[in-house]
Tab-separated table of C-alpha atoms in Angstrom:
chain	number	residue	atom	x	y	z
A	17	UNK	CA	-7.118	3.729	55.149
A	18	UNK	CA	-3.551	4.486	55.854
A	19	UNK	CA	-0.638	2.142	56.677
A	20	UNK	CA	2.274	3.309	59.054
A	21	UNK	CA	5.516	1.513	59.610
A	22	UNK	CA	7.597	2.042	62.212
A	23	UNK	CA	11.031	0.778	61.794
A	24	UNK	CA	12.613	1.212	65.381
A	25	UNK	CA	16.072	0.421	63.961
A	26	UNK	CA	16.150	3.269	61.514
A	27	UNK	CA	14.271	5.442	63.783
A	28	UNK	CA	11.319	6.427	61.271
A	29	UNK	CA	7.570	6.223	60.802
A	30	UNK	CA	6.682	5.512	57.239
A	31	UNK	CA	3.250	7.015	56.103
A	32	UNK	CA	1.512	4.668	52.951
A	33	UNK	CA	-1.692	4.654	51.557
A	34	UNK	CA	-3.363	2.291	48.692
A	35	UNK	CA	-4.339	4.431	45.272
A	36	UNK	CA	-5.365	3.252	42.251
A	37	UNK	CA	-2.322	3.389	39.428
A	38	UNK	CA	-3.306	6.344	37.256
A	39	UNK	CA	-2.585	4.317	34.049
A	40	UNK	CA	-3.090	0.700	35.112
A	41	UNK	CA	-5.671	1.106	37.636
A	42	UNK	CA	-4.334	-1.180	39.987
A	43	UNK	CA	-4.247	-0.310	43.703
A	44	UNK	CA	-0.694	-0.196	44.875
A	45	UNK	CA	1.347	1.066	47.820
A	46	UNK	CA	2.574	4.501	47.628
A	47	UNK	CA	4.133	6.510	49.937
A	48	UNK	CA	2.858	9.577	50.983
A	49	UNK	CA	5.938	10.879	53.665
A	50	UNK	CA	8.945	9.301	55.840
A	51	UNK	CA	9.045	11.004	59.405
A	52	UNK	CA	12.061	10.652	61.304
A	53	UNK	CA	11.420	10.199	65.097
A	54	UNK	CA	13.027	12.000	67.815
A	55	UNK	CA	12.176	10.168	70.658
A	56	UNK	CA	9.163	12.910	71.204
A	57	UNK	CA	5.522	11.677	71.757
A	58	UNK	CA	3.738	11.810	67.736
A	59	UNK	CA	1.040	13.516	67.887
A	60	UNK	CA	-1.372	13.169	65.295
A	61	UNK	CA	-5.216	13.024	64.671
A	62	UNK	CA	-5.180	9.426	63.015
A	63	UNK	CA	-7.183	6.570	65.004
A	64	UNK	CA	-5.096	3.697	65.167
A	65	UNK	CA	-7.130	0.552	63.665
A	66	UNK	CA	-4.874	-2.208	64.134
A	67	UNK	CA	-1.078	-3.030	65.201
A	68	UNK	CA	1.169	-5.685	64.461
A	69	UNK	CA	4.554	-6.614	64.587
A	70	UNK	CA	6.840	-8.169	61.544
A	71	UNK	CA	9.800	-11.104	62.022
A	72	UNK	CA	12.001	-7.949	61.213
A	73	UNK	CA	10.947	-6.137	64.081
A	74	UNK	CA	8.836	-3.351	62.640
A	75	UNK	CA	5.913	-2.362	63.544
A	76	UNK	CA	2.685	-1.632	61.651
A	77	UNK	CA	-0.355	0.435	62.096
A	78	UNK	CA	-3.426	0.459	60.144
A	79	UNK	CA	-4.240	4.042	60.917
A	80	UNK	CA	-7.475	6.160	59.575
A	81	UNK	CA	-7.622	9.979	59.151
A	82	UNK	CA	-10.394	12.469	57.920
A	83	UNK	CA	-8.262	14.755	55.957
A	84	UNK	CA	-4.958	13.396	55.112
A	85	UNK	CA	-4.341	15.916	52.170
A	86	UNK	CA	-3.462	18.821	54.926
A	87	UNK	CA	-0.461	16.023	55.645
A	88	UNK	CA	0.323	14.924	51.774
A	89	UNK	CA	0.030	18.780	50.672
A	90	UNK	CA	0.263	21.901	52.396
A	91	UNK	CA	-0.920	23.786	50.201
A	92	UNK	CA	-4.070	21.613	50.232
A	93	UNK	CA	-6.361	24.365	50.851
A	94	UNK	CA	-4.998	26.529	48.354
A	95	UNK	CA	-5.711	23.609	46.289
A	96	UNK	CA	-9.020	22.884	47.075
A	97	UNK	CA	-10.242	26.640	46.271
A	98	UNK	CA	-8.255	26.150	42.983
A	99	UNK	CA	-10.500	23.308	42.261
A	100	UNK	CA	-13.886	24.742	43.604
A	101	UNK	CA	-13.315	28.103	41.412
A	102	UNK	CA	-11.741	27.262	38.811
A	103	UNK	CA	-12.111	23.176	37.852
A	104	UNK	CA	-7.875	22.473	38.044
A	105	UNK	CA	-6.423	20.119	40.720
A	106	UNK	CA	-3.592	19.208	41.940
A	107	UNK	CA	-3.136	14.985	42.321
A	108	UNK	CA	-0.345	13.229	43.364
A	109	UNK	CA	2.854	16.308	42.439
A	110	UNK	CA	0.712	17.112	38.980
A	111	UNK	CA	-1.478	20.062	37.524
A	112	UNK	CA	-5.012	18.559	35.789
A	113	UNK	CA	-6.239	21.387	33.651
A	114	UNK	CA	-10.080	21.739	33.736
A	115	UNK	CA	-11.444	19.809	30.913
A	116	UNK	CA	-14.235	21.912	29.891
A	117	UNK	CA	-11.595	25.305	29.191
A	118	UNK	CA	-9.146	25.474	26.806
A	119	UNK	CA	-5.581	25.204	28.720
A	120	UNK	CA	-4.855	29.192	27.490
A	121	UNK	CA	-8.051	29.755	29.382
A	122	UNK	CA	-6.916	27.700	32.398
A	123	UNK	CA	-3.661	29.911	32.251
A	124	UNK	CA	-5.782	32.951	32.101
A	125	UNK	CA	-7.975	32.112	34.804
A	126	UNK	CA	-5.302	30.876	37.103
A	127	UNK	CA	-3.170	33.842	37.165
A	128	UNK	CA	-6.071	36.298	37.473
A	129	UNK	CA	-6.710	33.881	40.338
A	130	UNK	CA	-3.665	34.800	42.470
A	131	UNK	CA	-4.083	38.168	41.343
A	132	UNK	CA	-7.656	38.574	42.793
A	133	UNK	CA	-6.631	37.253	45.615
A	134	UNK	CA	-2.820	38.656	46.232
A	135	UNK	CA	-0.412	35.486	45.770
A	136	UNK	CA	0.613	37.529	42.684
A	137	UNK	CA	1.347	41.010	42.480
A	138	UNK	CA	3.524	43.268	40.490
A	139	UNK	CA	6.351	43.503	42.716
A	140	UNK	CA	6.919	39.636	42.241
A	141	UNK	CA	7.434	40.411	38.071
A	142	UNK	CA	8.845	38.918	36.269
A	143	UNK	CA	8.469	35.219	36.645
A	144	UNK	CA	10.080	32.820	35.053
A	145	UNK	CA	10.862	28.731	35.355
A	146	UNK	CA	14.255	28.042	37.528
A	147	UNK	CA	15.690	26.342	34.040
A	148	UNK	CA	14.419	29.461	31.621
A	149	UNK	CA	17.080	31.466	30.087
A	150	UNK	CA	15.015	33.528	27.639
A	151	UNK	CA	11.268	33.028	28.587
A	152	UNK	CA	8.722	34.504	31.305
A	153	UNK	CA	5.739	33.195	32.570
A	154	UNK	CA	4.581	36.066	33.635
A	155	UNK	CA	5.584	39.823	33.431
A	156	UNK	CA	4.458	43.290	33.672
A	157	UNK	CA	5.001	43.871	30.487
A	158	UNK	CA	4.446	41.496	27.181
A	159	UNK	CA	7.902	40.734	26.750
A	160	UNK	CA	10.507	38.124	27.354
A	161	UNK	CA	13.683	38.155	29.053
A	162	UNK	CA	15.353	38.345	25.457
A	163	UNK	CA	13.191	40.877	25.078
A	164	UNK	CA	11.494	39.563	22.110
A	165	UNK	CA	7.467	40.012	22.444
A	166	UNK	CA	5.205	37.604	23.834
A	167	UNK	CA	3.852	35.582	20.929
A	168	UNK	CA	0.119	35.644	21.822
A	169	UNK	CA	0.189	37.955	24.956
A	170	UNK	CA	-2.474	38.171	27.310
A	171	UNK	CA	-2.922	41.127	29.872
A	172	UNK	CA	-4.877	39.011	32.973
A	173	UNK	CA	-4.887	41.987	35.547
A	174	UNK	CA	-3.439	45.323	35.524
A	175	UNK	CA	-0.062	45.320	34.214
A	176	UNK	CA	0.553	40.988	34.691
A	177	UNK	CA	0.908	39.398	31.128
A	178	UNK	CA	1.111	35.829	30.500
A	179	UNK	CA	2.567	34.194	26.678
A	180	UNK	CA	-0.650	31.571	26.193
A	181	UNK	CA	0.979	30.392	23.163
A	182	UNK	CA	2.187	26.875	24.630
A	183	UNK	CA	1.156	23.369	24.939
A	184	UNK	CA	-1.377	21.928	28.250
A	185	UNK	CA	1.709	20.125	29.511
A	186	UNK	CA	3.405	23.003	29.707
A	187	UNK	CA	0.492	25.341	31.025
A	188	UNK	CA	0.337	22.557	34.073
A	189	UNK	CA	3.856	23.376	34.754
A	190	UNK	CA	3.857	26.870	34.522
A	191	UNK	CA	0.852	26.696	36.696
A	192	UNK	CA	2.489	24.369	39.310
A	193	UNK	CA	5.448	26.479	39.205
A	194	UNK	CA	3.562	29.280	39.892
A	195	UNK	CA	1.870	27.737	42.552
A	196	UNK	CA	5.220	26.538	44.327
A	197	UNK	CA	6.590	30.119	43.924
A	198	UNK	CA	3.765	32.391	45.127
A	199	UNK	CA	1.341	30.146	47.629
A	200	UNK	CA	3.220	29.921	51.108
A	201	UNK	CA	3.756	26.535	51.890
C-alpha cells in the first residue's frame, strides 16, 4: 500500500510507501518520489483507498498500485531481466550480487550481459567511474588509463575487458555504474 500527501500550500504530491529497514527490520516510511503539481489533472493507475484531511491542511491518500517499481525505477525492466538471468538486483539505489557466484563472476556475467544484448558495445570503450583518474571498468583492451595492465584481466566478449581483481562492494558499483551509463533511463 502506498501513502500520498498532497500539500496544497507547497504545491506537491508526496509518494511513500512502508518497507522493512534493511538492518533493523522495522517497517518505516520512506519516500519513494516528490511530484510537483502544475495545476494539470494526475493521471495515474493507482486506486485511491482512502482520503483524509490533516489540521495542517494536507491531504492524504491511501493509494494501491500493481507495479509501482516502473514509478520508483525506470529502469525496472532492465532490472527485472537482470535478476531473472543472472540472480543480481537492484533494491532501494543498491547492486545485490547473486549469492551463489563469486562477485568476479557476477562482473563477468553482467558485462557479457549488455554485450549480448547491445547496452555495451565497443564504441562506448573505455569506461570508467566519473571520480577515476587512473582506472577502467571496462576497455577494449586490458589496460588502464595509466596504461598499466589490468591486474587479473578478463576478455567477456570480443575485444571488452573487465579488471575482476576488486572487492563485491566495489563490483556492485561498477555494475550500477554501468547500469546508469549504458541502460536508457
Amino acid at each position: 500500500m502506498y501513502h500520498a500527501t498532497i500539500d496544497p500550500d507547497a504545491r506537491t504530491l508526496t509518494l511513500t510507501e512502508r518497507r522493512p529497514d534493511p538492518i533493523t527490520g522495522e517497517e518505516r516510511e520512506v519516500t519513494i518520489n516528490t511530484y510537483k503539481l502544475n495545476g494539470s489533472p494526475l493521471e495515474t493507475d493507482f486506486v485511491t483507498r482512502s482520503i483524509s484531511e490533516s489540521e495542517d491542511g494536507k491531504i492524504h491518500l491511501e493509494l494501491e498500485a500493481d507495479a509501482i517499481t516502473d514509478l520508483a525505477s525506470p529502469r525496472a525492466d532492465f532490472w527485472d531481466e537482470v535478476a531473472a538471468t543472472l540472480g543480481i538486483e537492484y533494491r532501494h539505489g543498491n547492486v545485490r550480487l547473486n549469492d551463489e557466484k563469486s562477485a568476479a563472476q557476477n562482473y563477468r556475467d553482467f558485462v557479457r550481459f549488455l554485450a549480448e544484448r547491445d547496452y555495451l558495445t565497443t564504441e562506448d570503450l573505455p569506461i570508467a567511474l566519473p571520480s577515476a583518474t587512473n582506472r577502467y571498468i571496462v576497455n577494449n583492451a586490458p589496460y588502464h588509463q595509466d596504461g598499466s595492465e589490468m591486474t587479473r584481466e578478463e576478455e567477456v566478449a570480443e575485444d571488452v575487458y573487465i579488471d575482476v581483481n576488486a572487492s563485491a562492494d566495489t563490483i556492485g558499483r561498477h555494475i550500477k555504474a554501468l547500469s546508469e551509463q549504458l541502460v536508457p533511463a
